[in-house]
PDB file of C-alpha atoms in Angstrom:
ATOM      1  CA  MET A  27     -38.008 -10.971 298.330  1.00 49.00           C
ATOM      2  CA  THR A  28     -37.021 -11.592 295.458  1.00 59.00           C
ATOM      3  CA  ARG A  29     -39.473 -10.592 292.224  1.00 59.00           C
ATOM      4  CA  ARG A  30     -41.058 -14.290 291.281  1.00 53.00           C
ATOM      5  CA  ARG A  31     -41.413 -14.622 295.156  1.00 53.00           C
ATOM      6  CA  TYR A  32     -42.572 -11.569 295.442  1.00 52.00           C
ATOM      7  CA  LEU A  33     -45.473 -11.992 292.232  1.00 50.00           C
ATOM      8  CA  LEU A  34     -46.264 -15.823 293.334  1.00 48.00           C
ATOM      9  CA  VAL A  35     -47.193 -14.392 297.288  1.00 50.00           C
ATOM     10  CA  VAL A  36     -49.521 -12.219 296.095  1.00 52.00           C
ATOM     11  CA  ILE A  37     -50.479 -14.368 293.355  1.00 49.00           C
ATOM     12  CA  ALA A  38     -51.403 -17.597 296.724  1.00 51.00           C
ATOM     13  CA  VAL A  39     -53.053 -13.956 299.123  1.00 48.00           C
ATOM     14  CA  VAL A  40     -55.119 -13.367 295.716  1.00 48.00           C
ATOM     15  CA  LEU A  41     -56.135 -16.656 295.334  1.00 50.00           C
ATOM     16  CA  ILE A  42     -57.586 -16.964 298.999  1.00 46.00           C
ATOM     17  CA  ALA A  43     -58.958 -14.067 298.322  1.00 43.00           C
ATOM     18  CA  ILE A  44     -61.360 -15.448 295.510  1.00 43.00           C
ATOM     19  CA  GLY A  45     -62.274 -19.400 297.831  1.00 50.00           C
ATOM     20  CA  VAL A  46     -59.962 -20.810 295.261  1.00 51.00           C
ATOM     21  CA  PHE A  47     -56.851 -21.990 298.305  1.00 53.00           C
ATOM     22  CA  SER A  48     -58.099 -21.881 301.889  1.00 54.00           C
ATOM     23  CA  SER A  49     -55.076 -21.280 303.722  1.00 52.00           C
ATOM     24  CA  GLU A  50     -54.163 -24.412 304.491  1.00 58.00           C
ATOM     25  CA  ASN A  51     -53.944 -25.689 301.152  1.00 60.00           C
ATOM     26  CA  VAL A  52     -51.642 -22.337 300.023  1.00 56.00           C
ATOM     27  CA  THR A  53     -49.438 -23.494 302.345  1.00 60.00           C
ATOM     28  CA  ARG A  54     -48.733 -26.420 300.513  1.00 66.00           C
ATOM     29  CA  LEU A  55     -47.837 -25.200 297.519  1.00 67.00           C
ATOM     30  CA  ASP A  56     -43.776 -25.592 296.518  1.00 51.00           C
ATOM     31  CA  PHE A  57     -43.336 -21.320 295.989  1.00 59.00           C
ATOM     32  CA  THR A  58     -40.042 -21.842 295.260  1.00 63.00           C
ATOM     33  CA  SER A  59     -41.671 -23.996 291.239  1.00 55.00           C
ATOM     34  CA  TRP A  60     -43.827 -21.833 289.032  1.00 59.00           C
ATOM     35  CA  GLY A  61     -46.069 -23.962 286.686  1.00 73.00           C
ATOM     36  CA  ARG A  62     -47.087 -27.238 287.092  1.00 79.00           C
ATOM     37  CA  ASP A  63     -44.532 -27.974 289.309  1.00 82.00           C
ATOM     38  CA  MET A  64     -45.774 -25.394 291.791  1.00 81.00           C
ATOM     39  CA  TRP A  65     -48.716 -27.248 292.607  1.00 80.00           C
ATOM     40  CA  GLN A  66     -48.448 -31.248 291.540  1.00 87.00           C
ATOM     41  CA  ARG A  67     -45.095 -31.108 293.670  1.00 93.00           C
ATOM     42  CA  PRO A  68     -43.593 -34.178 292.021  1.00 95.00           C
ATOM     43  CA  ALA A  69     -40.519 -34.545 292.564  1.00 95.00           C
ATOM     44  CA  ASP A  70     -42.304 -34.564 296.987  1.00 96.00           C
ATOM     45  CA  VAL A  71     -44.491 -36.879 295.732  1.00 97.00           C
ATOM     46  CA  VAL A  72     -42.220 -39.430 294.496  1.00 98.00           C
ATOM     47  CA  ALA A  73     -40.396 -39.059 297.707  1.00 97.00           C
ATOM     48  CA  ALA A  74     -43.344 -39.967 299.280  1.00 98.00           C
ATOM     49  CA  LEU A  75     -43.816 -42.923 297.841  1.00 98.00           C
ATOM     50  CA  ASP A  76     -39.625 -44.304 299.280  1.00 97.00           C
ATOM     51  CA  ILE A  77     -39.534 -46.000 296.302  1.00 98.00           C
ATOM     52  CA  GLU A  78     -35.790 -48.356 296.171  1.00 97.00           C
ATOM     53  CA  ARG A  79     -32.669 -47.998 293.612  1.00 98.00           C
ATOM     54  CA  GLY A  80     -32.665 -51.399 291.654  1.00 98.00           C
ATOM     55  CA  GLN A  81     -36.970 -51.020 290.912  1.00 98.00           C
ATOM     56  CA  ARG A  82     -38.956 -52.111 288.688  1.00 98.00           C
ATOM     57  CA  VAL A  83     -41.748 -48.687 288.272  1.00 98.00           C
ATOM     58  CA  ALA A  84     -45.018 -48.139 285.922  1.00 98.00           C
ATOM     59  CA  ASP A  85     -46.235 -44.896 285.551  1.00 98.00           C
ATOM     60  CA  LEU A  86     -50.329 -45.416 284.232  1.00 98.00           C
ATOM     61  CA  GLY A  87     -51.125 -42.141 282.242  1.00 97.00           C
ATOM     62  CA  ALA A  88     -47.968 -41.534 281.256  1.00 97.00           C
ATOM     63  CA  GLY A  89     -48.548 -38.737 279.387  1.00 96.00           C
ATOM     64  CA  LYS A  90     -45.405 -36.391 277.511  1.00 96.00           C
ATOM     65  CA  GLY A  91     -43.613 -37.702 280.023  1.00 97.00           C
ATOM     66  CA  TYR A  92     -43.948 -35.215 283.289  1.00 97.00           C
ATOM     67  CA  PHE A  93     -43.154 -37.551 286.043  1.00 97.00           C
ATOM     68  CA  ILE A  94     -40.275 -40.280 284.596  1.00 98.00           C
ATOM     69  CA  PRO A  95     -37.740 -37.489 285.255  1.00 97.00           C
ATOM     70  CA  HIS A  96     -38.198 -37.700 288.878  1.00 97.00           C
ATOM     71  CA  LEU A  97     -39.512 -42.041 288.530  1.00 98.00           C
ATOM     72  CA  LYS A  98     -35.666 -42.472 287.415  1.00 97.00           C
ATOM     73  CA  ASP A  99     -33.968 -40.425 289.489  1.00 97.00           C
ATOM     74  CA  ALA A 100     -36.109 -42.557 292.699  1.00 98.00           C
ATOM     75  CA  ALA A 101     -35.394 -45.615 290.684  1.00 98.00           C
ATOM     76  CA  GLY A 102     -31.615 -44.943 289.751  1.00 97.00           C
ATOM     77  CA  PRO A 103     -29.339 -47.482 288.621  1.00 92.00           C
ATOM     78  CA  GLY A 104     -30.655 -50.779 287.510  1.00 94.00           C
ATOM     79  CA  GLY A 105     -34.310 -49.454 287.884  1.00 98.00           C
ATOM     80  CA  VAL A 106     -36.916 -49.470 284.949  1.00 98.00           C
ATOM     81  CA  VAL A 107     -40.068 -46.843 284.857  1.00 98.00           C
ATOM     82  CA  PHE A 108     -42.457 -48.075 281.691  1.00 98.00           C
ATOM     83  CA  ALA A 109     -43.870 -45.682 280.543  1.00 98.00           C
ATOM     84  CA  VAL A 110     -47.606 -46.671 279.887  1.00 98.00           C
ATOM     85  CA  GLU A 111     -50.116 -44.755 277.116  1.00 98.00           C
ATOM     86  CA  VAL A 112     -52.812 -45.784 275.179  1.00 97.00           C
ATOM     87  CA  GLU A 113     -52.344 -43.855 272.348  1.00 96.00           C
ATOM     88  CA  ALA A 114     -49.656 -44.641 269.529  1.00 97.00           C
ATOM     89  CA  ASP A 115     -49.073 -41.324 268.722  1.00 97.00           C
ATOM     90  CA  LYS A 116     -47.978 -40.439 272.450  1.00 97.00           C
ATOM     91  CA  THR A 117     -45.964 -43.698 272.861  1.00 98.00           C
ATOM     92  CA  ALA A 118     -44.398 -42.859 270.269  1.00 98.00           C
ATOM     93  CA  ALA A 119     -43.349 -39.679 271.651  1.00 98.00           C
ATOM     94  CA  LEU A 120     -42.551 -40.092 274.421  1.00 98.00           C
ATOM     95  CA  GLU A 121     -40.186 -42.864 272.778  1.00 97.00           C
ATOM     96  CA  LYS A 122     -38.439 -40.068 271.688  1.00 97.00           C
ATOM     97  CA  ARG A 123     -37.637 -38.602 274.527  1.00 97.00           C
ATOM     98  CA  PHE A 124     -37.115 -41.180 275.735  1.00 96.00           C
ATOM     99  CA  SER A 125     -34.676 -43.392 274.587  1.00 90.00           C
ATOM    100  CA  ASP A 126     -31.855 -45.436 277.481  1.00 90.00           C
ATOM    101  CA  ALA A 127     -33.444 -48.365 278.379  1.00 92.00           C
ATOM    102  CA  SER A 128     -34.263 -47.517 281.672  1.00 96.00           C
ATOM    103  CA  VAL A 129     -37.023 -45.998 280.391  1.00 98.00           C
ATOM    104  CA  GLN A 130     -39.729 -48.493 278.880  1.00 98.00           C
ATOM    105  CA  VAL A 131     -42.106 -47.311 276.622  1.00 98.00           C
ATOM    106  CA  VAL A 132     -45.799 -49.486 276.957  1.00 98.00           C
ATOM    107  CA  LEU A 133     -49.196 -49.499 274.667  1.00 98.00           C
ATOM    108  CA  GLY A 134     -51.559 -50.724 276.960  1.00 96.00           C
ATOM    109  CA  ASP A 135     -55.386 -50.676 276.320  1.00 94.00           C
ATOM    110  CA  TYR A 136     -58.635 -49.514 278.172  1.00 92.00           C
ATOM    111  CA  GLY A 137     -59.375 -52.822 280.040  1.00 93.00           C
ATOM    112  CA  ASP A 138     -54.850 -53.907 279.980  1.00 95.00           C
ATOM    113  CA  PRO A 139     -51.347 -51.864 281.075  1.00 97.00           C
ATOM    114  CA  LYS A 140     -49.993 -54.234 279.191  1.00 97.00           C
ATOM    115  CA  LEU A 141     -47.416 -54.849 282.214  1.00 98.00           C
ATOM    116  CA  PRO A 142     -44.512 -57.165 281.892  1.00 96.00           C
ATOM    117  CA  ASP A 143     -45.944 -60.406 285.134  1.00 96.00           C
ATOM    118  CA  ARG A 144     -45.253 -59.765 288.668  1.00 97.00           C
ATOM    119  CA  SER A 145     -43.117 -58.172 288.339  1.00 97.00           C
ATOM    120  CA  VAL A 146     -43.550 -54.356 288.982  1.00 98.00           C
ATOM    121  CA  ASP A 147     -42.667 -52.837 292.443  1.00 98.00           C
ATOM    122  CA  LEU A 148     -44.903 -49.798 291.662  1.00 98.00           C
ATOM    123  CA  VAL A 149     -47.792 -48.096 289.717  1.00 98.00           C
ATOM    124  CA  LEU A 150     -48.529 -44.927 289.417  1.00 98.00           C
ATOM    125  CA  LEU A 151     -51.003 -42.849 288.760  1.00 98.00           C
ATOM    126  CA  VAL A 152     -51.748 -39.381 288.341  1.00 97.00           C
ATOM    127  CA  ASN A 153     -54.220 -37.919 287.200  1.00 93.00           C
ATOM    128  CA  THR A 154     -55.110 -40.834 285.670  1.00 95.00           C
ATOM    129  CA  TYR A 155     -57.752 -42.798 288.050  1.00 96.00           C
ATOM    130  CA  HIS A 156     -60.780 -40.944 286.665  1.00 93.00           C
ATOM    131  CA  HIS A 157     -60.118 -41.763 283.061  1.00 92.00           C
ATOM    132  CA  ILE A 158     -60.056 -45.951 283.831  1.00 95.00           C
ATOM    133  CA  GLU A 159     -63.903 -47.155 283.107  1.00 91.00           C
ATOM    134  CA  ASP A 160     -64.475 -50.241 285.053  1.00 94.00           C
ATOM    135  CA  ARG A 161     -62.127 -49.691 287.855  1.00 97.00           C
ATOM    136  CA  THR A 162     -62.464 -53.039 289.460  1.00 96.00           C
ATOM    137  CA  ALA A 163     -62.563 -55.427 287.257  1.00 97.00           C
ATOM    138  CA  TYR A 164     -59.612 -53.520 285.877  1.00 97.00           C
ATOM    139  CA  PHE A 165     -57.453 -53.106 288.818  1.00 98.00           C
ATOM    140  CA  ALA A 166     -58.241 -56.436 289.773  1.00 98.00           C
ATOM    141  CA  LYS A 167     -56.377 -57.616 286.764  1.00 97.00           C
ATOM    142  CA  LEU A 168     -53.541 -54.938 287.895  1.00 98.00           C
ATOM    143  CA  LYS A 169     -52.870 -56.845 290.598  1.00 98.00           C
ATOM    144  CA  SER A 170     -50.865 -59.715 288.336  1.00 97.00           C
ATOM    145  CA  ASP A 171     -48.669 -57.267 287.046  1.00 98.00           C
ATOM    146  CA  LEU A 172     -47.061 -56.618 290.909  1.00 98.00           C
ATOM    147  CA  ALA A 173     -44.218 -58.039 291.821  1.00 98.00           C
ATOM    148  CA  PRO A 174     -44.132 -59.160 295.498  1.00 97.00           C
ATOM    149  CA  GLY A 175     -44.725 -56.388 297.882  1.00 97.00           C
ATOM    150  CA  GLY A 176     -45.697 -54.195 295.234  1.00 98.00           C
ATOM    151  CA  ARG A 177     -48.605 -50.931 295.432  1.00 98.00           C
ATOM    152  CA  VAL A 178     -50.537 -48.610 293.645  1.00 98.00           C
ATOM    153  CA  ALA A 179     -50.464 -45.622 294.136  1.00 98.00           C
ATOM    154  CA  ILE A 180     -53.321 -43.267 293.153  1.00 98.00           C
ATOM    155  CA  VAL A 181     -53.067 -38.978 292.907  1.00 96.00           C
ATOM    156  CA  GLU A 182     -56.284 -37.825 291.986  1.00 93.00           C
ATOM    157  CA  LEU A 183     -56.877 -34.669 292.217  1.00 89.00           C
ATOM    158  CA  ASP A 184     -60.310 -34.903 294.923  1.00 86.00           C
ATOM    159  CA  ARG A 185     -63.327 -33.565 294.653  1.00 79.00           C
ATOM    160  CA  GLU A 186     -64.736 -31.956 297.439  1.00 77.00           C
ATOM    161  CA  LEU A 187     -62.991 -28.981 297.505  1.00 66.00           C
ATOM    162  CA  SER A 188     -64.718 -26.267 297.785  1.00 47.00           C
ATOM    163  CA  GLY A 189     -64.467 -22.442 296.225  1.00 44.00           C
ATOM    164  CA  LEU A 190     -64.129 -21.591 292.780  1.00 47.00           C
ATOM    165  CA  LEU A 191     -61.679 -24.372 292.202  1.00 50.00           C
ATOM    166  CA  ALA A 192     -64.300 -26.118 290.468  1.00 51.00           C
ATOM    167  CA  LEU A 193     -63.829 -23.659 287.723  1.00 54.00           C
ATOM    168  CA  PHE A 194     -60.208 -25.007 286.675  1.00 57.00           C
ATOM    169  CA  PHE A 195     -61.105 -28.451 287.112  1.00 62.00           C
ATOM    170  CA  PRO A 196     -64.592 -31.044 285.313  1.00 63.00           C
ATOM    171  CA  GLU A 197     -66.612 -32.395 288.197  1.00 61.00           C
ATOM    172  CA  ASP A 198     -65.909 -35.472 285.884  1.00 68.00           C
ATOM    173  CA  HIS A 199     -61.828 -35.228 286.357  1.00 73.00           C
ATOM    174  CA  ALA A 200     -61.346 -35.632 289.947  1.00 80.00           C
ATOM    175  CA  SER A 201     -63.016 -38.568 292.301  1.00 86.00           C
ATOM    176  CA  THR A 202     -63.551 -38.321 296.230  1.00 91.00           C
ATOM    177  CA  LEU A 203     -61.479 -40.691 298.328  1.00 95.00           C
ATOM    178  CA  ALA A 204     -64.517 -42.152 299.837  1.00 95.00           C
ATOM    179  CA  ASN A 205     -64.815 -43.698 296.258  1.00 95.00           C
ATOM    180  CA  VAL A 206     -61.692 -44.811 295.968  1.00 97.00           C
ATOM    181  CA  ARG A 207     -61.448 -46.284 298.912  1.00 98.00           C
ATOM    182  CA  GLU A 208     -64.201 -47.771 298.253  1.00 98.00           C
ATOM    183  CA  GLU A 209     -63.864 -49.220 294.776  1.00 98.00           C
ATOM    184  CA  MET A 210     -59.416 -50.764 295.410  1.00 98.00           C
ATOM    185  CA  ARG A 211     -61.722 -52.205 298.577  1.00 98.00           C
ATOM    186  CA  ALA A 212     -63.895 -54.032 295.918  1.00 98.00           C
ATOM    187  CA  ALA A 213     -60.778 -55.127 292.883  1.00 98.00           C
ATOM    188  CA  GLY A 214     -58.918 -56.543 296.444  1.00 98.00           C
ATOM    189  CA  TYR A 215     -56.715 -53.970 298.125  1.00 98.00           C
ATOM    190  CA  ARG A 216     -56.708 -52.198 301.331  1.00 98.00           C
ATOM    191  CA  GLU A 217     -54.689 -48.959 302.133  1.00 98.00           C
ATOM    192  CA  ARG A 218     -51.683 -49.265 303.300  1.00 98.00           C
ATOM    193  CA  LYS A 219     -51.174 -45.016 302.953  1.00 98.00           C
ATOM    194  CA  LEU A 220     -52.456 -41.942 302.269  1.00 98.00           C
ATOM    195  CA  HIS A 221     -50.719 -38.702 302.020  1.00 96.00           C
ATOM    196  CA  ASP A 222     -51.883 -34.688 302.991  1.00 89.00           C
ATOM    197  CA  PHE A 223     -50.069 -33.068 301.435  1.00 90.00           C
ATOM    198  CA  LEU A 224     -50.859 -31.870 298.313  1.00 89.00           C
ATOM    199  CA  PRO A 225     -53.114 -28.603 298.219  1.00 84.00           C
ATOM    200  CA  ILE A 226     -55.759 -29.707 295.533  1.00 83.00           C
ATOM    201  CA  GLN A 227     -55.081 -33.692 295.285  1.00 90.00           C
ATOM    202  CA  PHE A 228     -54.514 -37.085 298.076  1.00 94.00           C
ATOM    203  CA  VAL A 229     -51.855 -39.356 297.654  1.00 97.00           C
ATOM    204  CA  VAL A 230     -52.725 -42.702 298.479  1.00 98.00           C
ATOM    205  CA  GLU A 231     -51.208 -46.613 298.261  1.00 98.00           C
ATOM    206  CA  PHE A 232     -52.548 -49.756 298.142  1.00 98.00           C
ATOM    207  CA  VAL A 233     -51.726 -53.195 298.209  1.00 98.00           C
ATOM    208  CA  PRO A 234     -53.464 -56.411 297.691  1.00 98.00           C
ATOM    209  CA  GLU A 235     -55.412 -57.653 299.985  1.00 95.00           C
TER     210      GLU A 235
END
């Protein structure tokens, strides 16, 4: 066992001992990675979403572009990734980092991501859902941006996780799966698929009714 892998195992045991993770959730960590990759598992998230070559994918709340390389690889040649942020300094940083035509940086606003109508095959929100204020109205409007067969995938911290996890993530930066389901149903969506493989988040897909 390498020194790094040994250290990760020790950390996992400590996390179980102090109640941050259950033993089941620790098995969902990626021990080949470090930092955010260890618990976020971006490559696995993107793989689970079955993005096809040439599709158009939007990353709402793209931040510094953490997921964009994975989304670019999945969409492949001819595909497009829309990196959406609502602050000009963030979009400027994204444009500087991603200069090729396969990534289109979009300055949206809090009520509208400003995506092209009827064009997006997958809208991905990672740790962003809770930031949207009027979610029912927002996602109802978002339906007009989806291509036929388009989906919305929400990756969100699960508020119902127990233990000391709440010390690391503020309560208002999490959601319950039940609330997400209720709000998306009110916006005119039905649940397509739930992915249950991340240690502290749920991944759930929706399609318009």
